[in-house]
Coordinates of N, CA and C in Angstrom, one line a residue:
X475 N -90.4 -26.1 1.6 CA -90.1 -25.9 0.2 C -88.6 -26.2 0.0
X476 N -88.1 -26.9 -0.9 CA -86.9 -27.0 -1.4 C -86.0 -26.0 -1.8
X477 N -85.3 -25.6 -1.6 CA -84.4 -24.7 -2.8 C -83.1 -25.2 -2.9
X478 N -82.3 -24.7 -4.0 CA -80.9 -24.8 -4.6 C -80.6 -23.7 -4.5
X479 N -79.2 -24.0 -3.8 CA -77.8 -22.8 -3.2 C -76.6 -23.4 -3.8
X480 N -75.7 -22.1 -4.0 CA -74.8 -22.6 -4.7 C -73.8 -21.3 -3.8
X481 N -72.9 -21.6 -3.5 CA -71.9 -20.5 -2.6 C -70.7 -20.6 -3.3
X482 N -70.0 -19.2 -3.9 CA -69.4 -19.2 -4.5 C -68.4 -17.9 -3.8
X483 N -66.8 -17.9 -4.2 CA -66.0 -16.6 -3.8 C -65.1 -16.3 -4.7
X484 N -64.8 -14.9 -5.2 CA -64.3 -14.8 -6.5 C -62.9 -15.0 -6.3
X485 N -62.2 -15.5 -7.1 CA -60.9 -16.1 -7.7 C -60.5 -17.4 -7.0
X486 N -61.4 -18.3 -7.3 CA -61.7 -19.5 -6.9 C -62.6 -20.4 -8.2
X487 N -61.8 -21.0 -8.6 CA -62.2 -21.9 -9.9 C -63.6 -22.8 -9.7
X488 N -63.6 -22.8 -8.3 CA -64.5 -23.9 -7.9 C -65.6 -23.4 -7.1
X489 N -67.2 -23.3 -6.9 CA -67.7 -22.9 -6.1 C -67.8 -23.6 -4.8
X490 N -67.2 -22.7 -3.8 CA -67.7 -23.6 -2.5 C -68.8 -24.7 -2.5
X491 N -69.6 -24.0 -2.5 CA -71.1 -25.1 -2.4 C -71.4 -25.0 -3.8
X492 N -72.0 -26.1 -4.5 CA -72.8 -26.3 -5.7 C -73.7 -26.9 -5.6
X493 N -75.1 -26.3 -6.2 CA -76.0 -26.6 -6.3 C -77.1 -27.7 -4.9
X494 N -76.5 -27.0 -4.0 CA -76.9 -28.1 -2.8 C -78.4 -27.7 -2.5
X495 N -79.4 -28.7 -2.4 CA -80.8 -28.4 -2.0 C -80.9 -28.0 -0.4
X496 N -81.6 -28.0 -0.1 CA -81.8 -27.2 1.2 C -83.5 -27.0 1.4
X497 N -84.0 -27.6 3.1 CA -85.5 -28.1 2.8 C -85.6 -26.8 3.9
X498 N -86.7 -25.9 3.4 CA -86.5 -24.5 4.3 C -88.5 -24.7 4.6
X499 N -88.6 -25.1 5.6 CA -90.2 -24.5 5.9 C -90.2 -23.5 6.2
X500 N -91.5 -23.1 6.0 CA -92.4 -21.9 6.3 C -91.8 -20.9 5.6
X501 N -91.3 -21.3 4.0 CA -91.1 -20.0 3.4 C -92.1 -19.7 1.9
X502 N -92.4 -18.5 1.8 CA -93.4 -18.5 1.0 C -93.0 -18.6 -0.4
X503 N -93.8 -18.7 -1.2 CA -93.4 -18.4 -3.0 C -93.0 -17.2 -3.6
X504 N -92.9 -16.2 -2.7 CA -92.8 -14.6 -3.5 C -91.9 -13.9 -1.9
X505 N -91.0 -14.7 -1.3 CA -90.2 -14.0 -0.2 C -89.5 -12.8 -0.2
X506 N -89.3 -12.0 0.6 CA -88.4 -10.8 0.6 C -87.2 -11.4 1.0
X507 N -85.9 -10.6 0.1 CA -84.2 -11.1 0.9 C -84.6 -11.4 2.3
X508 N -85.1 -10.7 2.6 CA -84.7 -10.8 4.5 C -84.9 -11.5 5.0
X509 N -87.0 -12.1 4.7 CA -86.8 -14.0 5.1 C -86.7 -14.9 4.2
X510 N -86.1 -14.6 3.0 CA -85.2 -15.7 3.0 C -83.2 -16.2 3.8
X511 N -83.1 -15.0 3.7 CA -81.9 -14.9 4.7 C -81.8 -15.7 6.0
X512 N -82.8 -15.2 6.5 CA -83.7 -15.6 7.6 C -84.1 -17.2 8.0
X513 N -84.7 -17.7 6.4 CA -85.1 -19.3 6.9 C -83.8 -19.9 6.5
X514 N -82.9 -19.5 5.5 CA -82.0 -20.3 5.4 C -80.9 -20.1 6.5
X515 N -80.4 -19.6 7.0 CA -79.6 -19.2 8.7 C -80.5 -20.2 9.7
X516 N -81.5 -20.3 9.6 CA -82.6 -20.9 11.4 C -82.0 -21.9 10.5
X517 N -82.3 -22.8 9.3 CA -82.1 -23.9 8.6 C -81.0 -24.2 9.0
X518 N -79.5 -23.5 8.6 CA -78.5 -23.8 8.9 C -77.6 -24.1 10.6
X519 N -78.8 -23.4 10.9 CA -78.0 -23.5 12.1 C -78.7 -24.7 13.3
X520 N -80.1 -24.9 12.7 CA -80.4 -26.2 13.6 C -79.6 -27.5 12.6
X521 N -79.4 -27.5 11.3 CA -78.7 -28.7 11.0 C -77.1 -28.8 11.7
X522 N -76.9 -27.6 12.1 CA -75.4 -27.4 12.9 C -75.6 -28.1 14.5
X523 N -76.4 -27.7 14.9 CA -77.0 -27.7 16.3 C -77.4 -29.5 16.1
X524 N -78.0 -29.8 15.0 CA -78.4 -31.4 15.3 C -77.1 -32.4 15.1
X525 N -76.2 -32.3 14.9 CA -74.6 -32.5 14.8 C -74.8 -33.4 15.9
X526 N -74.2 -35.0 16.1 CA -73.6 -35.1 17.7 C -72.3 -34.5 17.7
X527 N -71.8 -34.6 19.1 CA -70.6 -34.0 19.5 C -69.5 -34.9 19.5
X528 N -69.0 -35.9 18.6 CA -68.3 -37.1 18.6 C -67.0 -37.2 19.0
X529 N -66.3 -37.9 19.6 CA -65.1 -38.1 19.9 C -64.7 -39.4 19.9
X530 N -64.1 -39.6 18.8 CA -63.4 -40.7 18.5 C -61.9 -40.8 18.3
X531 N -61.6 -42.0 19.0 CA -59.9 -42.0 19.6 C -59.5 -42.1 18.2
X532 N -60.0 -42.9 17.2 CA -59.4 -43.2 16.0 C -59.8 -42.6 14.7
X533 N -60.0 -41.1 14.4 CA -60.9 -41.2 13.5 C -60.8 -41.5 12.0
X534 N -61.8 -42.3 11.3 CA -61.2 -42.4 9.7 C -62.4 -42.6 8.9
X535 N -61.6 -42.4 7.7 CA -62.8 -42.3 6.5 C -63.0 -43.1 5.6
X536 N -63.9 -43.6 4.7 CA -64.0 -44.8 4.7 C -63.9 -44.5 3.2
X537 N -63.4 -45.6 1.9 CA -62.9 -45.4 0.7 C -64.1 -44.9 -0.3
X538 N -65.2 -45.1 0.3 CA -66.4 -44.1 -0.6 C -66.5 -42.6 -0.1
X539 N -66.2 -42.4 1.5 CA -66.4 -40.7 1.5 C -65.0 -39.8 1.3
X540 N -64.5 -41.2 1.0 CA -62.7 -40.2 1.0 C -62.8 -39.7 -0.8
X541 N -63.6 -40.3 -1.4 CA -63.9 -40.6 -2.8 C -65.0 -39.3 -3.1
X542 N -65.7 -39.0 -2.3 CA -66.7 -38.1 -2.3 C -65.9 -36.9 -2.2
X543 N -65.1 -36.8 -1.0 CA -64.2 -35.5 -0.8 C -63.0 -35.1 -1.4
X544 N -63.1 -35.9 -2.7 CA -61.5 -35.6 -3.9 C -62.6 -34.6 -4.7
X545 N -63.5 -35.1 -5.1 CA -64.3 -34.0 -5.2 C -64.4 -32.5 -5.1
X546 N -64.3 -31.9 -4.0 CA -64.7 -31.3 -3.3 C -62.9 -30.4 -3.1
X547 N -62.0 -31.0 -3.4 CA -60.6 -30.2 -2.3 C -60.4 -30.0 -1.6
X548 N -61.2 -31.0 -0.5 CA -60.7 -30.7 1.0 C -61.3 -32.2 2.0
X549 N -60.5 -32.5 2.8 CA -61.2 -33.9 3.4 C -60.5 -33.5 4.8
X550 N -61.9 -33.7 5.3 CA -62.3 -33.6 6.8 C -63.0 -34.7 7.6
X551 N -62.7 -34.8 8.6 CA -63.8 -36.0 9.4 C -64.8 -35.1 9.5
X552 N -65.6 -34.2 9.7 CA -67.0 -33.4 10.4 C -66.7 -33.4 11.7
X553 N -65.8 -34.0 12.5 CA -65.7 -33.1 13.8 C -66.3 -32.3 13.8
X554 N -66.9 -31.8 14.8 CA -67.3 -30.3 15.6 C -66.3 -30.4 17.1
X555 N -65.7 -29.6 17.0 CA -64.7 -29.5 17.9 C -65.5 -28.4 19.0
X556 N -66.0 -27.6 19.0 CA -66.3 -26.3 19.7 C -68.0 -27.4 20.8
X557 N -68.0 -27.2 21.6 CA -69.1 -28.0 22.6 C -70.1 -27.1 22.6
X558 N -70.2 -25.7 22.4 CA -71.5 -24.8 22.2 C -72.1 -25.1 21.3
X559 N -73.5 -24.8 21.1 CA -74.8 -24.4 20.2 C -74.5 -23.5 19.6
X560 N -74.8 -23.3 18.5 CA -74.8 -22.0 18.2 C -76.3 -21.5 18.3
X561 N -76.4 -20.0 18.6 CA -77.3 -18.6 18.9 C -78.3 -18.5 17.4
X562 N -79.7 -19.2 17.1 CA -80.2 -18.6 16.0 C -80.4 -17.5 16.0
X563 N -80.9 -16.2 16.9 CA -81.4 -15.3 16.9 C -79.7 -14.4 16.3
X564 N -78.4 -14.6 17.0 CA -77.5 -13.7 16.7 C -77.1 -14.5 15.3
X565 N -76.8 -15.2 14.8 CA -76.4 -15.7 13.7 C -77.5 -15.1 12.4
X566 N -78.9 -15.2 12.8 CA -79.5 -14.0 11.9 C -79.5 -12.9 11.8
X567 N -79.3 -12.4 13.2 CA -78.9 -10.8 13.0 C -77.4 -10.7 11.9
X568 N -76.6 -11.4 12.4 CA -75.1 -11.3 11.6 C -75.1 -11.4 10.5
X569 N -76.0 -12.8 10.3 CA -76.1 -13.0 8.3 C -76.7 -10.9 7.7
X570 N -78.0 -11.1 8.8 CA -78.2 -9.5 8.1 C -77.3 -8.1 8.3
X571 N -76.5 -8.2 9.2 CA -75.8 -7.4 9.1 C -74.2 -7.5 8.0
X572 N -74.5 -8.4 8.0 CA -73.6 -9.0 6.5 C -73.5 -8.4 5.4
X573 N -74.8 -8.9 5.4 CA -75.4 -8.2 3.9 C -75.6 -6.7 3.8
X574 N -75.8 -6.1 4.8 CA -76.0 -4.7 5.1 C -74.6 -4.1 4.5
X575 N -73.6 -4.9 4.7 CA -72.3 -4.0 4.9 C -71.6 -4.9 3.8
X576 N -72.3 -5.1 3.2 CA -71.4 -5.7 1.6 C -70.6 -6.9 1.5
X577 N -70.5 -7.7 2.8 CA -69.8 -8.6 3.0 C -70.2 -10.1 1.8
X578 N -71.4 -10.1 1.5 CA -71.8 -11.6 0.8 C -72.8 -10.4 -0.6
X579 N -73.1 -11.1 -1.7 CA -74.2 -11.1 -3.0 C -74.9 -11.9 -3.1
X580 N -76.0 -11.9 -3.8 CA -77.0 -13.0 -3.4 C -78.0 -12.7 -4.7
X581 N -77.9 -13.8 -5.6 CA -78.3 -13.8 -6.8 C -79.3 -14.8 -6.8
X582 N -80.3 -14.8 -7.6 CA -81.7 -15.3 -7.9 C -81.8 -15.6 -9.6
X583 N -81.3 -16.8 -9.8 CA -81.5 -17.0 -11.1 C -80.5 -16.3 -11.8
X584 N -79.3 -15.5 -11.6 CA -78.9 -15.1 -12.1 C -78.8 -13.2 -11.8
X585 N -80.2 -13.1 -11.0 CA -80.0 -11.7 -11.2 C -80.1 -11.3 -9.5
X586 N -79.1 -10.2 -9.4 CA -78.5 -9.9 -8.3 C -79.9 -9.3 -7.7
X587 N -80.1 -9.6 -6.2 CA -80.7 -8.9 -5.0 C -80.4 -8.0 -4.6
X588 N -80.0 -6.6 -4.5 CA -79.4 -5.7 -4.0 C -80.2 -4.9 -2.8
X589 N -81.4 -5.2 -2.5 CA -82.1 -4.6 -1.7 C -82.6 -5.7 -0.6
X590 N -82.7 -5.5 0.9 CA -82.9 -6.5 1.8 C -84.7 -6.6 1.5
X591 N -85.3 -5.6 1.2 CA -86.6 -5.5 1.1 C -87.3 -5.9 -0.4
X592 N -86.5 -6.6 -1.1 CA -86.8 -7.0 -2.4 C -87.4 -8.1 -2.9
X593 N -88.4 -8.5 -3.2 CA -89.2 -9.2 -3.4 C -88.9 -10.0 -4.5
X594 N -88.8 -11.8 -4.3 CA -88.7 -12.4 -5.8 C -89.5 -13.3 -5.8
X595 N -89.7 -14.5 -7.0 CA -90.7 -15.2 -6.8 C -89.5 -17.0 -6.6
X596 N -89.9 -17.8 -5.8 CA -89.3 -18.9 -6.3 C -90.1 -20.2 -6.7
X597 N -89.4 -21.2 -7.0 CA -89.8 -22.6 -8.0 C -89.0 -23.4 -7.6
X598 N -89.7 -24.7 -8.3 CA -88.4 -25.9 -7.9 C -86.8 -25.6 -8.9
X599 N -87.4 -24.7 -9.5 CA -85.8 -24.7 -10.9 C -85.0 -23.4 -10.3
X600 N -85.4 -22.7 -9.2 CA -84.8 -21.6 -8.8 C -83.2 -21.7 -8.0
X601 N -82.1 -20.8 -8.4 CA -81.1 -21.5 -8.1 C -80.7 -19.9 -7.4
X602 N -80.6 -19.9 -6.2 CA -79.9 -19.1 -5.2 C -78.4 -19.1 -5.2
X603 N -77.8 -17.7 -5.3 CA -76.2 -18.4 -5.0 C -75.9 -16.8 -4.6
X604 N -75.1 -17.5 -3.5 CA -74.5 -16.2 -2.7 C -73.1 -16.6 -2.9
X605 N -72.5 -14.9 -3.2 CA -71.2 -15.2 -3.4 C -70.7 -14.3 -2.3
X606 N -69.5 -14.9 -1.5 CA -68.6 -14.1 -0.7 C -67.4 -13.3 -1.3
X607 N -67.7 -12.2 -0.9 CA -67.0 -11.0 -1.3 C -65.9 -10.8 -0.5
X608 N -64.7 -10.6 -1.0 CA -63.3 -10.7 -0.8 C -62.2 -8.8 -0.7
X609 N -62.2 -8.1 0.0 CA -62.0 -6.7 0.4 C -60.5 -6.9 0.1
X610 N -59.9 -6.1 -1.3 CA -58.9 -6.1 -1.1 C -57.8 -4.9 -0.5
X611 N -56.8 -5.4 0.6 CA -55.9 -4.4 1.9 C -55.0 -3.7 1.1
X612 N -54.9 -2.3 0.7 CA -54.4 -1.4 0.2 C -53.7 -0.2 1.0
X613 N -53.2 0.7 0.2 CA -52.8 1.8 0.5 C -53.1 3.1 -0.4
X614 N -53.3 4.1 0.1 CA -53.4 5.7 -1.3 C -52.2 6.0 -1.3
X615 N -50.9 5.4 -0.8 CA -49.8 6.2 -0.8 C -49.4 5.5 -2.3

């Protein structure tokens, strides 16, 4: 199944991710937060895992992806610097302990998921968008 994610963090003009599709099997039409959390993490992290590990003496970018990334506010080669895989099984657990502890939101059309056990329905027009939540460091004095 297709879906659209959009990653967003408040006081940021721009959403991280917009509107990016994302091909998730084996998820159903009426999923709970949990596996959807769930297929999109395994998704995420084998497209991380199918990465080569490149090293190139010279690296550069070419006048259509440097064009792509004015876009965006930030230009990178995609290096993967780090030589490990990453862990699907702990990367799921983390995404859910994430969410457990208020770290990310996770909206469906507009209307917020607040329960991991919450049931929605999706479609091709369904637009997912988690937003990272930002703890701001204080004092009571």
């Amino acid at each position: 199944m297709q879906i659209t994610i959009s990653v967003k963090q408040p006081g940021r003009k721009r959403a991280l991710i917009d509107r990016q599709m994302l091909e998730i099997a084996d998820l159903p039409d009426h999923p709970s937060l949990r596996e959807l959390l769930l297929a999109v993490v395994a998704q995420q992290v084998a497209d991380y895992n199918s990465k080569p590990l490149e090293k190139n003496l010279l690296p550069f970018l070419s006048s259509g992806e440097v064009a792509d990334l004015v876009t965006t506010g930030k230009a990178g080669f995609g290096s993967i610097y780090n030589e490990h895989k990453a862990d699907r099984e702990k990367a799921q657990e983390t995404a859910l302990q994430a969410f457990a502890d208020g770290l990310f939101a996770v909206f469906i059309d507009d209307e917020e998921i607040k329960k991991i056990t919450d049931h929605f329905s999706l479609n091709s027009h369904t637009v997912i968008t988690f937003v990272r939540l930002t703890f701001l460091a204080g004092s009571i004095w």
